Coordinates of C-alpha atoms in Angstrom, one line a residue:
M21 CA 38.7 -8.8 7.6
D22 CA 35.8 -7.4 8.9
K23 CA 33.9 -6.7 12.4
P24 CA 32.0 -10.0 12.1
A25 CA 35.3 -12.2 10.9
V26 CA 37.1 -10.7 13.7
R27 CA 34.5 -11.6 16.5
V28 CA 33.8 -15.1 14.8
V29 CA 37.7 -15.3 15.6
L30 CA 38.0 -14.4 19.0
E31 CA 34.8 -16.4 19.9
Q32 CA 36.8 -19.9 18.8
I33 CA 39.8 -18.6 20.8
A34 CA 37.5 -18.5 23.9
A35 CA 35.5 -21.6 23.3
S36 CA 38.8 -23.6 22.4
L37 CA 40.3 -22.1 25.8
A38 CA 37.3 -23.4 27.3
L39 CA 37.3 -27.2 26.3
K40 CA 41.2 -27.0 27.4
G41 CA 40.4 -25.9 30.8
D42 CA 41.9 -22.4 30.8
N43 CA 41.7 -19.4 33.4
P44 CA 38.2 -18.8 33.7
F45 CA 39.2 -14.9 33.6
R46 CA 40.8 -15.3 30.0
I47 CA 38.2 -17.3 28.6
R48 CA 35.9 -14.2 29.8
A49 CA 38.2 -11.5 28.8
F50 CA 38.1 -13.1 24.9
E51 CA 34.1 -13.3 25.1
N52 CA 33.6 -9.7 26.0
A53 CA 36.5 -8.2 23.3
A54 CA 34.0 -10.5 20.9
R55 CA 30.9 -8.8 22.0
A56 CA 32.8 -5.2 22.3
I57 CA 34.3 -5.6 18.5
A58 CA 30.8 -6.6 17.1
G59 CA 29.3 -3.4 18.9
Y60 CA 31.9 -1.0 18.3
P61 CA 30.4 1.3 15.6
G62 CA 33.6 2.8 14.0
D63 CA 36.4 1.4 11.8
L64 CA 38.5 -1.2 13.8
G65 CA 41.7 -0.4 12.0
E66 CA 41.3 3.1 12.8
A67 CA 40.2 2.3 16.5
L68 CA 43.7 0.6 16.6
Q69 CA 45.4 3.0 15.6
S70 CA 43.9 5.9 18.2
G71 CA 44.7 3.8 20.7
K72 CA 40.7 2.9 21.5
A73 CA 41.6 -0.7 21.1
T74 CA 44.6 -2.3 22.5
L75 CA 44.4 -6.1 21.8
D76 CA 47.2 -7.9 19.6
I77 CA 45.1 -10.3 18.4
V78 CA 43.0 -7.8 16.8
R79 CA 46.3 -6.0 15.0
E80 CA 47.4 -9.1 13.7
L81 CA 43.7 -10.1 12.6
L82 CA 43.2 -6.9 10.8
S83 CA 47.5 -7.3 9.3
R84 CA 47.8 -10.7 8.9
G85 CA 44.2 -12.1 8.4
R86 CA 44.7 -14.6 10.7
S87 CA 45.4 -15.2 14.8
S88 CA 48.6 -16.9 15.8
V89 CA 46.9 -17.7 18.8
L90 CA 44.2 -19.6 17.2
D91 CA 46.5 -21.5 14.9
E92 CA 47.9 -22.5 18.1
L93 CA 44.9 -23.8 19.5
R94 CA 43.9 -25.5 16.9
E95 CA 46.7 -28.0 17.4
E96 CA 46.1 -28.6 21.0
V97 CA 42.4 -28.4 20.7
A98 CA 40.2 -30.2 17.4
P99 CA 38.1 -27.4 15.6
G100 CA 34.9 -30.4 15.2
L101 CA 35.2 -29.8 19.3
V102 CA 34.4 -26.2 19.1
E103 CA 31.6 -26.6 16.3
M104 CA 30.1 -29.3 18.9
L105 CA 29.6 -26.1 21.3
K106 CA 26.9 -24.8 18.6
I107 CA 24.3 -27.3 19.1
P108 CA 22.0 -26.4 21.6
G109 CA 22.7 -28.4 25.1
L110 CA 26.3 -29.4 24.6
G111 CA 28.5 -27.1 26.7
V112 CA 31.7 -27.7 27.2
Q113 CA 31.8 -30.6 29.8
K114 CA 29.5 -32.8 27.5
V115 CA 32.1 -32.3 25.0
R116 CA 34.8 -32.6 26.7
Q117 CA 33.0 -36.5 27.8
I118 CA 32.8 -36.8 24.3
H119 CA 35.6 -36.5 23.5
E120 CA 37.0 -38.6 26.1
H121 CA 34.7 -41.4 26.0
L122 CA 34.3 -41.8 22.1
H123 CA 37.9 -40.2 21.0
I124 CA 35.6 -38.3 18.5
A125 CA 36.5 -34.8 17.2
T126 CA 34.2 -34.0 13.9
L127 CA 30.7 -33.5 14.0
A128 CA 30.5 -36.4 11.5
E129 CA 31.4 -38.7 13.7
L130 CA 29.6 -37.1 16.9
E131 CA 26.4 -38.0 13.9
V132 CA 27.3 -41.5 13.7
A133 CA 28.1 -42.1 17.4
A134 CA 24.8 -40.6 18.2
H135 CA 22.9 -43.2 15.3
D136 CA 24.8 -46.2 16.6
G137 CA 23.9 -45.3 20.3
R138 CA 27.6 -45.2 21.1
L139 CA 26.5 -40.9 22.0
A140 CA 23.5 -42.5 24.6
A141 CA 25.7 -44.8 26.1
I142 CA 28.1 -42.0 27.6
P143 CA 27.0 -41.5 31.8
R144 CA 24.5 -40.0 32.1
F145 CA 23.7 -39.2 28.3
G146 CA 20.8 -40.9 27.1
A147 CA 18.6 -41.4 24.1
K148 CA 17.1 -38.6 24.7
T149 CA 20.4 -36.2 24.7
A150 CA 21.7 -38.5 21.6
E151 CA 18.1 -37.7 19.8
N152 CA 18.5 -33.4 20.4
V153 CA 22.0 -33.6 19.1
L154 CA 20.8 -35.0 15.9
K155 CA 18.2 -32.4 15.6
G156 CA 20.8 -29.9 16.6
I157 CA 22.9 -31.1 13.9
A158 CA 20.5 -30.9 11.4
F159 CA 19.9 -27.6 12.3
L160 CA 23.7 -26.7 11.7
K161 CA 23.3 -28.3 8.3
R162 CA 20.6 -26.1 7.6
T163 CA 22.2 -22.9 8.9
I164 CA 26.0 -23.2 8.0
E165 CA 25.6 -21.3 4.3
F166 CA 23.7 -18.6 5.8
R167 CA 24.6 -15.3 8.0
L168 CA 22.6 -12.4 9.6
F169 CA 20.8 -9.9 8.0
H170 CA 23.1 -6.9 9.5
H171 CA 26.3 -9.3 8.8
A172 CA 25.0 -9.1 5.1
L173 CA 23.9 -5.7 4.9
A174 CA 27.1 -4.6 5.6
E175 CA 29.3 -6.8 3.6
A176 CA 26.8 -5.7 0.8
T177 CA 26.6 -2.4 1.3
A178 CA 30.6 -2.5 1.2
L179 CA 30.7 -3.8 -1.8
Q180 CA 28.3 -1.7 -3.4
Q181 CA 31.3 1.1 -3.1
A182 CA 33.7 -1.2 -4.3
L183 CA 31.5 -2.1 -7.6
G184 CA 30.5 1.6 -7.6
A185 CA 34.6 2.1 -8.4
L186 CA 34.5 0.2 -11.4
S187 CA 34.9 2.0 -14.2
G188 CA 31.7 1.5 -16.4
A189 CA 29.6 0.8 -13.8
Q190 CA 26.8 3.7 -13.9
R191 CA 24.6 2.5 -11.0
V192 CA 24.8 -0.2 -8.5
E193 CA 22.0 -1.0 -6.5
I194 CA 21.8 -3.9 -3.5
A195 CA 19.0 -6.1 -4.4
G196 CA 17.8 -9.9 -3.7
S197 CA 17.4 -10.9 0.1
V198 CA 18.9 -8.0 1.7
R199 CA 16.9 -5.6 0.1
R200 CA 14.0 -7.6 1.0
R201 CA 15.3 -7.6 4.3
R202 CA 15.3 -11.5 4.9
E203 CA 16.2 -12.3 8.6
V204 CA 18.9 -14.3 6.9
I205 CA 21.2 -14.5 4.0
R206 CA 22.3 -16.7 2.1
D207 CA 23.7 -14.6 -1.2
L208 CA 24.4 -11.0 -2.5
D209 CA 22.2 -9.6 -5.4
F210 CA 23.5 -5.9 -7.0
V211 CA 22.6 -4.5 -10.1
V212 CA 24.8 -2.7 -12.2
V213 CA 23.9 -0.5 -14.8
H214 CA 26.0 -0.1 -17.4
A215 CA 25.9 2.3 -21.2
G216 CA 25.4 -0.8 -23.7
D217 CA 27.2 -0.5 -26.6
G218 CA 30.3 -2.8 -26.1
T219 CA 30.9 -1.6 -21.9
R220 CA 29.0 -5.1 -20.8
E221 CA 32.0 -7.4 -21.9
T222 CA 34.7 -4.9 -20.3
L223 CA 32.8 -4.4 -17.6
V224 CA 32.1 -8.1 -16.8
K225 CA 36.2 -8.8 -17.1
R226 CA 36.9 -5.4 -14.7
L227 CA 34.3 -7.9 -12.5
G228 CA 36.7 -10.7 -12.6
E229 CA 39.5 -8.3 -11.5
A230 CA 38.2 -6.9 -8.7
P231 CA 39.8 -7.3 -5.2
G232 CA 39.2 -10.5 -3.8
V233 CA 37.3 -12.1 -6.4
T234 CA 38.5 -15.5 -6.9
G235 CA 36.2 -16.7 -9.9
V236 CA 33.8 -15.4 -12.0
A237 CA 30.6 -17.8 -14.1
E238 CA 28.4 -16.1 -16.3
M239 CA 25.1 -16.9 -17.6
E240 CA 21.8 -15.8 -18.5
G241 CA 22.6 -12.5 -18.2
M242 CA 24.2 -12.7 -14.9
V243 CA 27.5 -12.6 -13.4
T244 CA 28.6 -14.6 -10.6
L245 CA 31.3 -13.8 -8.6
R246 CA 33.1 -15.6 -6.0
F247 CA 35.3 -14.3 -3.4
D248 CA 38.1 -15.1 -1.1
A249 CA 35.3 -15.5 2.1
G250 CA 33.3 -18.1 -0.1
T251 CA 30.1 -15.5 -0.5
P252 CA 28.6 -16.3 -3.4
V253 CA 27.5 -12.3 -5.3
D254 CA 25.0 -12.6 -8.5
V255 CA 25.3 -9.3 -10.4
V256 CA 22.8 -8.7 -12.8
L257 CA 24.4 -6.0 -15.8
A258 CA 21.7 -3.9 -17.1
T259 CA 21.5 -0.9 -19.8
P260 CA 19.6 2.4 -18.2
D261 CA 16.0 1.4 -20.3
Q262 CA 16.0 -2.4 -18.9
F263 CA 17.2 -0.7 -15.3
G264 CA 13.7 -1.0 -13.6
L265 CA 12.8 -4.4 -14.9
A266 CA 15.9 -5.9 -13.7
W267 CA 16.3 -4.5 -10.3
V268 CA 12.5 -5.6 -9.7
R269 CA 13.4 -9.4 -10.8
A270 CA 16.8 -9.5 -9.0
T271 CA 14.8 -8.0 -5.8
G272 CA 11.6 -10.0 -5.5
A273 CA 11.9 -13.8 -4.6
A274 CA 11.1 -16.3 -7.3
A275 CA 7.2 -16.7 -6.6
H276 CA 7.4 -12.7 -7.1
W277 CA 8.3 -12.7 -10.2
E278 CA 6.2 -15.9 -11.6
E279 CA 3.0 -13.5 -10.5
L280 CA 4.5 -10.7 -13.0
R281 CA 4.9 -13.1 -15.6
A282 CA 1.4 -14.4 -15.2
R283 CA -0.1 -11.4 -15.1
G284 CA 1.3 -11.0 -18.9
L285 CA 4.7 -8.5 -18.1
D286 CA 6.4 -8.0 -21.4
A287 CA 10.1 -8.2 -20.8
A288 CA 10.9 -6.5 -24.0
G289 CA 9.1 -3.3 -23.0
R290 CA 11.7 -0.2 -21.8
F291 CA 11.6 -0.5 -18.4
P292 CA 13.7 3.0 -16.8
D293 CA 12.6 2.4 -13.2
E294 CA 10.7 -0.1 -11.1
E295 CA 7.2 2.1 -10.9
S296 CA 7.4 1.9 -14.8
V297 CA 7.6 -2.6 -14.5
Y298 CA 4.0 -2.3 -12.2
R299 CA 2.3 0.7 -14.1
A300 CA 2.7 -1.6 -17.0
L301 CA 0.5 -4.6 -15.4
G302 CA -1.7 -2.0 -13.9
L303 CA -0.2 -2.3 -10.1
T304 CA 0.9 -0.1 -7.7
W305 CA 4.5 -0.2 -6.7
I306 CA 5.4 -2.7 -4.0
P307 CA 7.4 -2.0 -1.6
P308 CA 10.8 -4.1 -1.5
E309 CA 10.0 -6.1 1.8
L310 CA 6.5 -7.4 0.3
R311 CA 7.6 -8.9 -2.8
E312 CA 7.6 -12.6 -1.3
G313 CA 4.6 -13.8 -3.7
A314 CA 2.4 -14.1 -1.1
G315 CA -0.7 -12.0 -2.1
E316 CA 1.1 -8.7 -2.8
C317 CA 0.0 -8.5 -6.3
D318 CA -3.5 -9.0 -5.6
A319 CA -3.3 -6.4 -3.4
A320 CA -1.5 -3.9 -5.5
A321 CA -4.1 -4.5 -8.0
A322 CA -7.1 -4.4 -5.6
G323 CA -5.3 -0.9 -4.4
T324 CA -5.6 -2.7 -0.6
L325 CA -1.8 -2.4 -0.1
P326 CA -0.9 -1.2 3.5
R327 CA 0.9 1.9 4.0
L328 CA 3.7 0.9 5.8
I329 CA 5.3 1.8 8.8
E330 CA 7.9 4.1 8.6
A331 CA 10.9 5.6 10.7
R332 CA 9.1 9.3 10.9
D333 CA 6.1 6.9 12.1
V334 CA 8.0 6.2 15.4
K335 CA 8.1 8.4 18.6
G336 CA 9.6 6.0 21.0
F337 CA 10.9 2.5 21.9
V338 CA 10.7 0.1 25.0
H339 CA 13.2 -2.7 25.8
C340 CA 16.5 -1.5 26.7
H341 CA 18.8 -2.0 29.7
S342 CA 21.0 0.2 31.9
N343 CA 23.8 -0.5 34.5
Y344 CA 20.9 -1.4 36.7
S345 CA 20.8 -5.7 35.0
D346 CA 23.5 -6.2 32.1
G347 CA 23.4 -2.7 30.0
T348 CA 26.7 -0.7 29.8
V349 CA 24.6 3.2 30.0
T350 CA 24.0 4.9 33.0
I351 CA 20.0 6.3 32.8
A352 CA 21.4 9.7 31.8
E353 CA 23.5 8.7 29.0
W354 CA 20.4 6.9 27.6
A355 CA 18.3 9.6 27.9
H356 CA 20.3 12.0 26.3
A357 CA 21.4 9.7 23.2
A358 CA 17.5 8.9 23.0
K359 CA 16.7 12.6 22.1
E360 CA 19.5 13.1 19.8
A361 CA 18.3 10.3 17.8
G362 CA 15.0 12.3 17.4
Y363 CA 13.4 10.1 20.3
E364 CA 10.4 11.4 22.6
W365 CA 10.3 8.8 25.0
I366 CA 12.2 5.8 25.6
G367 CA 10.9 2.5 28.4
L368 CA 13.5 1.4 30.5
T369 CA 13.2 -2.5 31.1
D370 CA 15.9 -3.9 33.4
H371 CA 15.7 -7.2 33.6
S372 CA 14.1 -8.8 36.9
Q373 CA 15.1 -10.4 40.2
S374 CA 15.3 -14.2 38.6
A375 CA 17.7 -13.2 36.1
P376 CA 21.1 -13.7 37.7
F377 CA 22.8 -14.5 34.3
A378 CA 21.7 -10.5 33.9
M379 CA 22.3 -9.1 37.5
G380 CA 18.9 -9.0 37.3
L381 CA 17.2 -6.0 39.5
R382 CA 16.8 -6.8 43.2
P383 CA 13.6 -5.5 44.7
D384 CA 15.7 -3.2 46.8
A385 CA 17.3 -1.5 44.0
I386 CA 14.3 -0.7 42.3
G387 CA 13.2 2.6 44.6
R388 CA 17.1 3.4 43.9
Q389 CA 16.6 3.5 40.4
H390 CA 13.0 5.3 40.1
A391 CA 14.5 8.0 41.9
E392 CA 17.2 8.2 39.1
I393 CA 14.9 7.9 36.8
D394 CA 12.6 11.1 37.9
R395 CA 15.6 13.1 38.6
V396 CA 17.0 12.5 35.1
N397 CA 13.3 13.2 33.6
A398 CA 13.9 16.5 35.4
E399 CA 16.7 17.3 34.3
V400 CA 16.8 16.6 30.8
P401 CA 14.3 18.0 28.6
G402 CA 12.5 17.0 25.6
I403 CA 12.9 13.4 26.5
R404 CA 10.4 10.8 29.1
V405 CA 12.1 8.0 30.2
L406 CA 9.2 5.7 31.6
K407 CA 9.9 2.6 34.1
G408 CA 9.6 -0.5 33.0
V409 CA 10.6 -3.5 34.1
E410 CA 11.3 -7.2 31.8
S411 CA 9.8 -9.8 34.1
D412 CA 10.9 -13.4 33.8
I413 CA 7.8 -15.5 33.4
L414 CA 8.6 -18.5 35.4
A415 CA 8.3 -22.1 34.5
D416 CA 4.6 -22.4 36.2
G417 CA 3.8 -18.9 34.3
R418 CA 3.8 -16.3 37.2
L419 CA 5.6 -13.2 36.4
D420 CA 8.7 -12.5 38.2
Y421 CA 8.0 -10.3 41.6
D422 CA 4.9 -10.3 43.2
E423 CA 2.0 -8.0 42.5
G424 CA 3.1 -5.0 44.9
T425 CA 6.3 -4.8 43.4
L426 CA 4.8 -4.8 39.9
D427 CA 2.4 -2.2 40.6
R428 CA 5.8 0.0 41.2
F429 CA 6.5 -0.1 37.7
D430 CA 4.7 2.0 34.8
F431 CA 4.6 -1.2 32.4
A432 CA 6.0 -4.7 32.2
I433 CA 7.3 -6.6 29.3
G434 CA 7.2 -10.5 30.2
S435 CA 9.8 -13.0 28.5
I436 CA 11.1 -16.4 28.7
H437 CA 14.6 -16.6 29.6
S438 CA 15.5 -20.8 30.8
R439 CA 13.5 -24.0 30.6
F440 CA 12.6 -23.8 26.7
G441 CA 12.2 -27.9 26.9
L442 CA 8.7 -27.4 27.9
D443 CA 6.5 -29.0 25.1
E444 CA 4.1 -27.4 23.3
A445 CA 1.2 -28.0 25.6
E446 CA 3.4 -27.0 28.8
M447 CA 5.2 -23.8 26.8
T448 CA 1.8 -22.4 25.7
K449 CA 0.1 -23.1 29.0
R450 CA 2.9 -20.9 30.5
V451 CA 2.5 -18.3 28.2
L452 CA -1.2 -17.9 28.5
T453 CA -0.7 -18.2 32.9
A454 CA 1.6 -15.0 32.4
M455 CA -0.8 -13.3 29.8
D456 CA -3.6 -13.0 32.1
D457 CA -1.7 -11.2 34.7
P458 CA -2.9 -7.5 34.1
H459 CA 0.9 -6.2 34.6
L460 CA 1.8 -7.8 31.3
A461 CA 1.8 -5.4 28.7
I462 CA 4.3 -6.7 26.1
L463 CA 4.9 -10.5 25.1
G464 CA 9.1 -10.4 25.1
H465 CA 11.1 -12.1 21.8
P466 CA 7.8 -14.7 22.1
T467 CA 9.3 -17.4 20.2
G468 CA 12.8 -17.6 22.3
R469 CA 15.1 -18.2 18.9
L470 CA 18.4 -16.8 18.2
L471 CA 18.6 -17.0 14.4
L472 CA 21.5 -19.8 13.4
S473 CA 21.7 -20.9 16.6
R474 CA 18.6 -21.9 18.3
E475 CA 15.7 -23.1 17.4
S476 CA 12.0 -21.6 18.5
Y477 CA 10.5 -23.3 21.5
P478 CA 7.2 -24.6 20.4
L479 CA 4.0 -22.7 20.9
D480 CA 0.6 -22.5 19.7
F481 CA 0.9 -19.6 18.3
E482 CA -3.1 -19.6 17.2
A483 CA -3.9 -19.4 20.8
V484 CA -1.2 -16.9 22.0
F485 CA -2.3 -14.2 19.2
R486 CA -5.7 -14.4 20.3
R487 CA -5.2 -14.3 23.8
A488 CA -3.1 -11.7 23.0
A489 CA -5.7 -9.6 20.8
E490 CA -9.0 -9.9 23.5
R491 CA -6.5 -9.1 26.6
G492 CA -5.3 -6.2 24.5
I493 CA -1.3 -7.0 24.8
A494 CA 1.1 -6.2 22.4
I495 CA 3.9 -8.8 21.0
E496 CA 7.5 -7.6 20.5
V497 CA 9.2 -7.8 17.4
N498 CA 12.7 -8.5 19.4
A499 CA 14.9 -6.2 16.7
D500 CA 18.1 -7.8 18.0
P501 CA 19.5 -8.7 15.2
H502 CA 20.1 -12.5 16.6
R503 CA 17.3 -13.0 17.1
L504 CA 14.5 -10.8 15.1
D505 CA 11.5 -12.5 17.0
L506 CA 8.6 -12.4 16.3
D507 CA 8.9 -14.0 12.7
W508 CA 7.6 -12.0 9.7
R509 CA 5.3 -14.3 8.9
L510 CA 3.4 -14.7 12.2
V511 CA 3.6 -10.8 12.9
R512 CA 1.1 -10.8 9.8
R513 CA -1.1 -14.1 10.9
A514 CA -1.2 -11.8 14.2
R515 CA -2.2 -9.0 13.2
A516 CA -5.0 -10.6 10.7
L517 CA -6.1 -11.4 14.3
G518 CA -6.3 -8.4 15.5
V519 CA -3.1 -8.1 17.7
R520 CA -0.9 -4.9 18.1
F521 CA 3.1 -4.5 18.6
S522 CA 5.9 -3.2 20.0
I523 CA 9.6 -2.7 18.4
G524 CA 12.3 -3.3 20.7
P525 CA 16.1 -2.7 20.3
D526 CA 17.0 -5.3 23.2
A527 CA 19.5 -2.6 23.4
H528 CA 22.3 -3.4 25.9
S529 CA 24.4 -0.1 24.9
V530 CA 23.7 2.8 23.0
A531 CA 25.2 1.4 19.9
G532 CA 22.3 -0.9 20.2
M533 CA 19.7 1.8 19.4
A534 CA 20.7 1.2 15.8
N535 CA 18.7 -2.4 15.7
M536 CA 15.4 -0.5 15.6
E537 CA 15.6 0.2 12.1
I538 CA 16.3 -3.8 11.3
G539 CA 13.0 -4.8 13.5
L540 CA 11.5 -2.1 11.6
G541 CA 12.2 -3.3 8.7
I542 CA 10.3 -7.0 10.0
T543 CA 7.1 -4.7 11.0
R544 CA 7.1 -3.5 7.2
K545 CA 7.3 -7.3 5.9
G546 CA 4.7 -8.1 8.3
W547 CA 2.3 -6.0 6.5
L548 CA 2.2 -3.7 9.5
E549 CA 1.0 0.3 9.4
A550 CA 1.6 2.8 11.7
T551 CA -1.5 2.2 13.6
D552 CA -0.9 -1.5 14.4
V553 CA 2.6 -0.7 16.5
W554 CA 2.6 0.9 20.0
N555 CA 5.6 2.7 19.2
T556 CA 4.0 5.3 17.0
L557 CA 2.0 6.4 20.2
S558 CA 3.0 9.4 22.6
A559 CA 4.3 8.3 25.5
D560 CA 1.2 9.2 27.3
E561 CA -0.7 7.2 24.7
F562 CA 1.9 4.7 25.1
L563 CA 1.2 4.3 29.2
A564 CA -2.6 4.4 28.5
A565 CA -2.2 1.0 25.6
A566 CA 0.1 -0.4 28.7
R567 CA -1.8 0.2 31.3
R568 CA -5.5 -0.5 29.6
R569 CA -5.9 -3.6 31.4
L570 CA -5.1 -2.7 35.1
P571 CA -7.6 -2.4 37.9

C-alpha cells in the first residue's frame, strides 16, 4: 500500500470519527497523521522499522493492506456518509442532519432526495442547498476516475521500474497524460521496447503475470493491464525501429496525433526516436507538455515554438510559510534548505491576521519576524530571505492589514481564502479592487480551485488578466499539487495579454519545495518562457518588479 492510499484510509477514519462525534483530539490526530504521511519523503516501511513513525494503524496497513479500525468504523458509520463530506458545503453537522431526518446513507439516495424536495425541506437547508448538493454530486461523478498528477507520477515511476525488470523489456518509457503533465490523470501509459523476432508474445505473457495484475486485454497493438487498485495501464509494445513513433503516439493527445497524420505522417517508416518523426514532417521536436492539439504543430512548422522555461532558469521562489503562521519550518531552516537546493533567494509569505485557520501573523509579531529574517540573512551567506506576506483579500476587496503595516513588507501576495460563494460580478469586483492596491505584487492561487475537491470560483478572467497586465501584477501558478492554479489553459491566455507570472510552491514544510517542479510543468504547458516568470529574476530584480507600483 502506497502513501496516497495510506493517507486516504487515515482521512476516512478521521471523517468517520467526526460523524460519530468522537473526541476532537483523536480526530485531529488522524487528520495530522494523514498530512504527515502524505508529505513523508522516504519509504514508509523503512520509517516504521527505524522508529520514525509509531502509528500502529500504519503498520497494519503496510503489513495487511487494510485497517481493522476502519473496518469496525464502517460497521458504525456508513461509508456513504463519509463520501457525502466530499461535497462542498456539507460538513459533519449537515451530513448528520441528513442522516437523522431522511435516514439515507448513500450518495445515490442523497441525489434522489435533492431532486424530489426532501433535502430542501430539512430545517435550515432550503432549495439553494439542494441545488448546491446536486452540483457537488455531479462534480464527484466527473472526478471519481481521476487522481492528482503527483500521485499518478509516483505510481507511474514505480510501475516503470517494475516493467523494466521484466525479461525481454529493453526500454520502458512513461507516456500519455503523465508525460504531458496534465493536472489530473485517469490512466497510465507506457511504451515498452522489445527485440522483435517472437519476443513480443513472451513479453505479453510476462506482463500478465506481473505482481498485482488481475486482467490483460490486447487490442490494436496495445496491451491493457488491470491491477488490484483498479488503475488501468496501457502498454504499447514497439521494436527499436518503431520506438520513436510509438512514443509520440502514446504521449500526445488524440488531437495532436490527428494533426500529425493530417500533415502526411507515414506510419510505415523507420522512426527510432521522436526527433525523426517530427523531422519527417518538417517540424522541430515538440516538447511533450505542448502536445495537446492546440496549435503546437503550426508553431513548430513556423519555427515559433517558445523556448520553454527550464529548472535551470529558476533562481528563487515565493509563497512559503514558516512557524510564524501555519508552517512547520523556522526561517533559518528555510534558508539552509533553499540554499542546499540551489536557490539564490526565497520570499517568505506567512498568512496575514485575518486567517485564524492558519494562525495568521498578528501585527505585533511582524517586527520579531523581520528581525529574525535579518539575523538569518546575516548568518547564512549565499541565500537571501525576502520579507513577504500572503495577505487575505477580504470580501470587499481590501487587503488584510492597513497601509502602514503593508509598507513594512518587501512585497505582498494577495489571496482569497473565504467567501467563495460570491457570484461572478461580485468576485471579479473583489479581485479587481485588490489589484488596485499598490502593495499587491502577486495574485495568489487566482481561481481558488482544489483539484478533484472544489471547483474554481467564478471570475471574469479577461478583466482580471488585463488589469494584471496594466498594473504590472504577476499572477501565481500555485504549485501545490492539489491546486495547480492558475490552470495551464488560462496561463496561455493570460500570457497572450501580456501578464507575467510567479511560481509558488505554497510550501508549509521543506518537503513542499518539491512542488516547484510540478509548478514548472504547468508553466511549460502554458507555453511560458523564462522571461515570462519572475522566479528567473535575481532577488533585486524581483523586488524591483514587485515594488514597481509602490509610490
